[in-house]
Amino acid sequence: MNPVLTVQTPAKINPVLEVLGKRPDGYHELALVFQAVSLYDELAFFKEKEGVRLEVIRSPHPLPADDSNLVLKAAKLFLKEIMGGKGGVRIQLKKEIPLAAGLGGGSSDAAATLKGLDWFFQTGLEDSRLQAMAAQLGSDVPFFLAGGTALGTGRGEKITLWESGPEISLVLVKPDAGLSTPAVYQSGKAVMTNGEKAKGFAAVLKTGSARKIGESLYNGLEPAAFFLLAEVEEIKKQLLDSGALGALVSGSGPTVFAMAESREKAEEIAWKLEGEGWTVFVTRTISTGIEKI
Ligand code: C5P
């Protein structure tokens, strides 16, 4: 049986992530820039009489297809809130985005599930309705409904769309070990700042200069990621030593991304770092998000 619909959904990096403070609800107040990148998961949606079924077709690591999976959570939420418990769907997931990497893979899949089901059931939901469901699923999920480039505030779920900057070649480098997002936030090593760097980054993007953008990268969680996994600091050092325009831990890590002056330079840097046994992707910044394929 052919799927009714197939979508691709990108990974993200955070060129700027500022922690502003700790909130009474246990979350951290953030000002952060989201940037979609050309590394994609794919979801295919099939007709089913009732309920939700998930099949993981391909994944770089074992992935539970139980209720801890954000695709299942998102699909169940959609059927309950929008379909009144009626209707059914089978979803096949092909993962390229590594798990627990700081690249937003799970959040991206959750957003693609919501948007995909809106297309699949032709429910024509308003953006605000999708955004509200996305925010229930995780702080990073609302960004992926939009894609491209955006400022996130609150716990990261309040999204202001920005015009994307120039297309920049990227190298993503991930060590084998993952990092737990709560552990990074709770390590006591996060650096608090006032949000000016994140808000000012819009002007940096407007210069169109990959060099200036590379020099303006900042992540207040980076010292926490270095503290919990020393290998991450070594990756950043090697990326900078290899001639990257800038390098930074993405989100809560442990992936480090580097900006390069050209695709060729990115390939050259990737070649060097692959030799160290790390998982390496050559990608680029994109101005799009979830798309039908
Ligand atoms: O929202 P999400 O489920 O993705 O968050 C995972 C964990 O990351 C939270 O339980 C919290 O420990 C931490 N977090 C935080 N502040 C944020 C976002 C996430 O402390 N703004």
Short mmCIF file of C-alpha atoms and ligand atoms in Angstrom, two decimals:
data_model
loop_
_atom_site.label_atom_id
_atom_site.label_comp_id
_atom_site.label_asym_id
_atom_site.label_seq_id
_atom_site.Cartn_x
_atom_site.Cartn_y
_atom_site.Cartn_z
CA MET A 1 0.00 0.00 0.00
CA ASN A 2 1.31 3.45 -0.88
CA PRO A 3 1.48 6.17 1.76
CA VAL A 4 -1.12 8.95 1.52
CA LEU A 5 1.59 11.46 2.32
CA THR A 6 5.37 11.60 2.84
CA VAL A 7 7.17 14.54 4.45
CA GLN A 8 10.76 15.48 5.25
CA THR A 9 11.65 17.47 8.33
CA PRO A 10 15.03 19.11 9.06
CA ALA A 11 17.46 19.18 11.98
CA LYS A 12 18.40 22.49 13.67
CA ILE A 13 21.41 24.20 15.14
CA ASN A 14 21.39 27.15 17.55
CA PRO A 15 23.90 29.84 16.44
CA VAL A 16 23.08 31.72 19.67
CA LEU A 17 21.64 30.27 22.88
CA GLU A 18 21.40 32.53 25.94
CA VAL A 19 20.18 31.30 29.31
CA LEU A 20 18.50 34.26 31.03
CA GLY A 21 17.54 32.63 34.32
CA LYS A 22 15.80 29.79 36.12
CA ARG A 23 12.01 29.81 36.28
CA PRO A 24 9.74 28.70 39.13
CA ASP A 25 8.44 25.82 36.93
CA GLY A 26 11.96 24.31 36.72
CA TYR A 27 12.54 25.37 33.11
CA HIS A 28 15.08 28.02 32.08
CA GLU A 29 14.15 31.29 30.45
CA LEU A 30 15.97 31.46 27.11
CA ALA A 31 16.68 33.74 24.17
CA LEU A 32 17.96 31.57 21.34
CA VAL A 33 18.28 31.54 17.58
CA PHE A 34 17.05 28.47 15.71
CA GLN A 35 18.46 27.66 12.27
CA ALA A 36 17.17 24.75 10.16
CA VAL A 37 19.83 22.66 8.39
CA SER A 38 19.78 20.24 5.46
CA LEU A 39 19.77 16.97 7.41
CA TYR A 40 16.34 15.32 7.32
CA ASP A 41 14.14 12.66 8.86
CA GLU A 42 11.27 11.30 6.74
CA LEU A 43 7.76 10.36 7.84
CA ALA A 44 5.21 8.48 5.71
CA PHE A 45 1.53 8.41 6.68
CA PHE A 46 -0.74 5.44 5.82
CA LYS A 47 -4.48 4.89 6.28
CA GLU A 48 -5.48 2.79 9.28
CA LYS A 49 -8.98 2.13 10.67
CA GLU A 50 -8.25 3.41 14.16
CA GLY A 51 -5.50 4.26 16.61
CA VAL A 52 -1.84 5.09 15.97
CA ARG A 53 0.88 2.70 14.85
CA LEU A 54 4.55 3.66 14.47
CA GLU A 55 7.11 1.68 12.46
CA VAL A 56 10.75 2.75 12.69
CA ILE A 57 12.11 1.84 9.25
CA ARG A 58 15.65 3.13 9.70
CA SER A 59 17.49 4.75 12.59
CA PRO A 60 21.16 5.41 13.42
CA HIS A 61 20.47 4.13 16.96
CA PRO A 62 17.78 1.85 18.43
CA LEU A 63 14.66 3.96 18.88
CA PRO A 64 11.82 2.95 21.18
CA ALA A 65 8.50 2.78 19.30
CA ASP A 66 6.63 3.14 22.62
CA ASP A 67 4.94 6.05 24.36
CA SER A 68 8.27 7.78 25.09
CA ASN A 69 8.55 8.39 21.34
CA LEU A 70 7.58 11.94 20.41
CA VAL A 71 5.97 10.84 17.11
CA LEU A 72 3.54 8.62 19.00
CA LYS A 73 2.90 11.30 21.61
CA ALA A 74 2.21 13.89 18.90
CA ALA A 75 -0.08 11.56 16.91
CA LYS A 76 -2.07 10.56 20.00
CA LEU A 77 -2.43 14.21 21.02
CA PHE A 78 -3.65 15.12 17.51
CA LEU A 79 -6.22 12.30 17.39
CA LYS A 80 -7.52 13.19 20.86
CA GLU A 81 -7.65 16.98 20.52
CA ILE A 82 -8.52 17.40 16.84
CA MET A 83 -10.26 14.16 15.80
CA GLY A 84 -12.21 13.57 19.03
CA GLY A 85 -10.58 10.15 19.35
CA LYS A 86 -11.78 9.03 15.88
CA GLY A 87 -9.64 8.13 12.87
CA GLY A 88 -6.44 6.15 12.58
CA VAL A 89 -2.96 6.36 11.06
CA ARG A 90 0.17 4.27 10.59
CA ILE A 91 3.38 6.27 10.49
CA GLN A 92 6.70 5.05 9.13
CA LEU A 93 9.77 6.92 10.35
CA LYS A 94 13.15 7.00 8.61
CA LYS A 95 15.72 8.71 10.83
CA GLU A 96 18.92 10.37 9.69
CA ILE A 97 19.14 12.93 12.50
CA PRO A 98 21.08 11.40 15.42
CA LEU A 99 19.30 11.07 18.80
CA ALA A 100 20.13 13.04 21.97
CA ALA A 101 22.52 15.12 19.87
CA GLY A 102 21.35 18.74 20.32
CA LEU A 103 20.03 18.75 16.74
CA GLY A 104 16.33 18.66 17.65
CA GLY A 105 15.61 15.36 15.88
CA GLY A 106 12.81 14.20 18.19
CA SER A 107 11.23 17.68 18.26
CA SER A 108 11.41 17.90 14.46
CA ASP A 109 9.65 14.52 14.13
CA ALA A 110 6.94 15.65 16.57
CA ALA A 111 6.29 18.84 14.57
CA ALA A 112 6.24 16.86 11.30
CA THR A 113 3.70 14.48 12.84
CA LEU A 114 1.36 17.37 13.75
CA LYS A 115 1.76 19.12 10.39
CA GLY A 116 1.60 15.81 8.51
CA LEU A 117 -1.64 14.78 10.25
CA ASP A 118 -3.15 18.20 9.50
CA TRP A 119 -2.46 17.48 5.79
CA PHE A 120 -3.40 13.77 6.07
CA PHE A 121 -6.83 14.42 7.64
CA GLN A 122 -7.27 17.73 5.73
CA THR A 123 -8.18 19.48 8.98
CA GLY A 124 -6.80 22.87 7.84
CA LEU A 125 -5.75 23.90 11.36
CA GLU A 126 -4.76 27.46 12.16
CA ASP A 127 -1.07 27.92 12.93
CA SER A 128 -1.90 28.98 16.49
CA ARG A 129 -3.66 25.64 17.14
CA LEU A 130 -0.69 23.64 15.85
CA GLN A 131 1.72 25.87 17.83
CA ALA A 132 -0.21 25.25 21.06
CA MET A 133 -0.07 21.46 20.60
CA ALA A 134 3.61 21.67 19.63
CA ALA A 135 4.48 23.61 22.81
CA GLN A 136 2.85 20.85 24.91
CA LEU A 137 5.18 18.29 23.33
CA GLY A 138 8.48 20.10 23.97
CA SER A 139 10.17 23.50 24.04
CA ASP A 140 11.83 23.06 20.60
CA VAL A 141 8.80 21.65 18.76
CA PRO A 142 7.07 24.95 17.75
CA PHE A 143 10.17 26.14 15.83
CA PHE A 144 9.99 23.16 13.47
CA LEU A 145 6.44 24.03 12.37
CA ALA A 146 8.01 27.12 10.79
CA GLY A 147 11.61 26.12 9.96
CA GLY A 148 14.12 28.51 8.39
CA THR A 149 15.51 30.97 10.93
CA ALA A 150 13.75 32.19 14.08
CA LEU A 151 14.22 33.71 17.51
CA GLY A 152 12.88 31.64 20.40
CA THR A 153 11.97 33.15 23.77
CA GLY A 154 10.24 31.89 26.93
CA ARG A 155 11.45 28.29 27.34
CA GLY A 156 12.18 28.39 23.57
CA GLU A 157 8.59 27.79 22.47
CA LYS A 158 7.66 31.41 21.61
CA ILE A 159 8.78 31.84 18.03
CA THR A 160 9.47 35.03 16.06
CA LEU A 161 10.30 34.30 12.42
CA TRP A 162 13.39 35.97 10.99
CA GLU A 163 14.53 36.39 7.44
CA SER A 164 17.22 33.76 6.84
CA GLY A 165 20.83 34.87 6.38
CA PRO A 166 23.13 33.62 3.61
CA GLU A 167 23.39 29.89 2.89
CA ILE A 168 26.37 28.67 4.93
CA SER A 169 28.15 25.31 4.65
CA LEU A 170 28.29 23.40 7.92
CA VAL A 171 30.09 20.46 9.44
CA LEU A 172 28.26 18.67 12.26
CA VAL A 173 30.37 16.45 14.51
CA LYS A 174 28.87 14.12 17.09
CA PRO A 175 30.71 11.95 19.59
CA ASP A 176 29.26 8.48 20.31
CA ALA A 177 28.02 9.45 23.78
CA GLY A 178 24.78 11.43 24.04
CA LEU A 179 24.06 14.20 26.56
CA SER A 180 20.82 14.41 28.54
CA THR A 181 19.21 17.84 28.14
CA PRO A 182 18.00 18.02 31.79
CA ALA A 183 21.51 17.02 32.99
CA VAL A 184 23.08 19.87 31.00
CA TYR A 185 20.63 22.45 32.36
CA GLN A 186 20.98 21.15 35.92
CA SER A 187 24.80 20.86 35.94
CA GLY A 188 25.22 24.27 37.58
CA LYS A 189 27.64 25.24 34.78
CA ALA A 190 25.26 27.15 32.49
CA VAL A 191 26.25 30.81 32.06
CA MET A 192 23.48 33.42 32.42
CA THR A 193 23.38 36.46 30.14
CA ASN A 194 20.81 39.13 29.25
CA GLY A 195 19.56 38.10 25.78
CA GLU A 196 21.26 40.90 23.83
CA LYS A 197 23.45 38.55 21.80
CA ALA A 198 20.45 36.55 20.56
CA LYS A 199 18.39 39.63 19.68
CA GLY A 200 21.42 41.33 18.05
CA PHE A 201 22.07 38.31 15.85
CA ALA A 202 19.39 39.43 13.37
CA ALA A 203 21.65 42.36 12.41
CA VAL A 204 24.65 40.03 12.08
CA LEU A 205 22.66 37.80 9.69
CA LYS A 206 21.75 40.87 7.61
CA THR A 207 25.44 41.58 6.93
CA GLY A 208 25.39 38.42 4.78
CA SER A 209 28.95 37.67 5.89
CA ALA A 210 29.62 34.06 6.90
CA ARG A 211 32.80 35.25 8.63
CA LYS A 212 30.92 37.79 10.82
CA ILE A 213 28.23 35.19 11.57
CA GLY A 214 30.91 32.64 12.50
CA GLU A 215 32.48 35.16 14.90
CA SER A 216 29.16 35.88 16.65
CA LEU A 217 28.27 32.33 17.73
CA TYR A 218 27.47 31.94 21.43
CA ASN A 219 26.01 29.22 23.69
CA GLY A 220 25.60 29.65 27.47
CA LEU A 221 25.19 25.85 27.80
CA GLU A 222 28.57 25.16 26.22
CA PRO A 223 30.57 25.15 29.51
CA ALA A 224 28.03 22.64 30.88
CA ALA A 225 28.43 20.34 27.86
CA PHE A 226 32.26 20.58 28.13
CA PHE A 227 32.03 19.79 31.88
CA LEU A 228 29.87 16.69 31.35
CA LEU A 229 31.71 15.37 28.27
CA ALA A 230 35.30 16.58 27.79
CA GLU A 231 35.37 15.11 24.26
CA VAL A 232 33.03 17.90 23.15
CA GLU A 233 35.65 20.57 23.90
CA GLU A 234 38.23 18.56 21.95
CA ILE A 235 35.89 18.41 18.93
CA LYS A 236 35.42 22.20 19.01
CA LYS A 237 39.16 22.75 19.24
CA GLN A 238 39.85 20.47 16.28
CA LEU A 239 37.16 22.17 14.17
CA LEU A 240 38.68 25.61 14.85
CA ASP A 241 42.23 24.30 14.26
CA SER A 242 41.02 22.93 10.89
CA GLY A 243 40.08 26.41 9.69
CA ALA A 244 36.38 26.72 10.52
CA LEU A 245 34.97 30.28 10.57
CA GLY A 246 33.41 29.47 13.95
CA ALA A 247 32.35 26.40 15.93
CA LEU A 248 29.83 25.89 18.73
CA VAL A 249 28.01 23.23 20.73
CA SER A 250 24.48 22.92 19.29
CA GLY A 251 21.71 23.33 21.88
CA SER A 252 22.47 21.16 24.90
CA GLY A 253 24.99 19.14 22.83
CA PRO A 254 26.94 17.03 22.37
CA THR A 255 27.03 17.81 18.61
CA VAL A 256 29.39 20.63 17.67
CA PHE A 257 28.71 22.48 14.43
CA ALA A 258 31.26 24.45 12.44
CA MET A 259 30.72 27.08 9.76
CA ALA A 260 32.96 26.91 6.68
CA GLU A 261 33.69 29.43 3.92
CA SER A 262 32.66 26.93 1.19
CA ARG A 263 31.28 23.44 0.63
CA GLU A 264 34.79 22.31 -0.37
CA LYS A 265 36.26 23.62 2.88
CA ALA A 266 33.46 21.90 4.86
CA GLU A 267 34.28 18.59 3.09
CA GLU A 268 37.95 19.05 3.90
CA ILE A 269 37.23 19.70 7.60
CA ALA A 270 34.81 16.72 7.70
CA TRP A 271 37.45 14.44 6.21
CA LYS A 272 39.90 15.34 9.00
CA LEU A 273 37.40 14.89 11.84
CA GLU A 274 35.99 11.60 10.50
CA GLY A 275 39.47 10.20 10.90
CA GLU A 276 39.06 10.64 14.69
CA GLY A 277 36.10 8.21 14.74
CA TRP A 278 33.34 10.79 15.26
CA THR A 279 30.07 10.85 13.32
CA VAL A 280 30.30 13.71 10.81
CA PHE A 281 27.75 15.33 8.49
CA VAL A 282 28.33 18.03 5.89
CA THR A 283 25.18 20.16 5.65
CA ARG A 284 24.10 23.76 5.05
CA THR A 285 21.71 26.29 6.49
CA ILE A 286 18.26 26.30 4.83
CA SER A 287 15.37 28.76 4.78
CA THR A 288 12.63 26.07 4.73
CA GLY A 289 11.05 23.59 7.14
CA ILE A 290 8.70 20.58 6.91
CA GLU A 291 7.92 19.78 3.25
CA LYS A 292 5.89 17.21 1.33
CA ILE A 293 8.13 15.00 -0.82
O1 C5P B 1 10.81 21.05 26.77
P1 C5P B 1 11.62 19.81 26.72
O2 C5P B 1 10.82 18.58 27.11
O3 C5P B 1 12.34 19.63 25.44
O4 C5P B 1 12.75 19.98 27.81
C1 C5P B 1 13.53 18.91 28.27
C2 C5P B 1 14.23 19.29 29.58
O5 C5P B 1 15.22 20.30 29.32
C3 C5P B 1 13.33 19.92 30.62
O6 C5P B 1 12.73 18.94 31.42
C4 C5P B 1 14.31 20.78 31.41
O7 C5P B 1 15.05 20.00 32.32
C5 C5P B 1 15.27 21.26 30.36
N1 C5P B 1 14.91 22.59 29.80
C6 C5P B 1 15.07 23.73 30.59
N2 C5P B 1 14.74 24.94 30.07
C7 C5P B 1 14.29 25.05 28.79
C8 C5P B 1 14.14 23.93 27.98
C9 C5P B 1 14.46 22.70 28.51
O8 C5P B 1 15.48 23.64 31.76
N3 C5P B 1 13.99 26.27 28.32
#
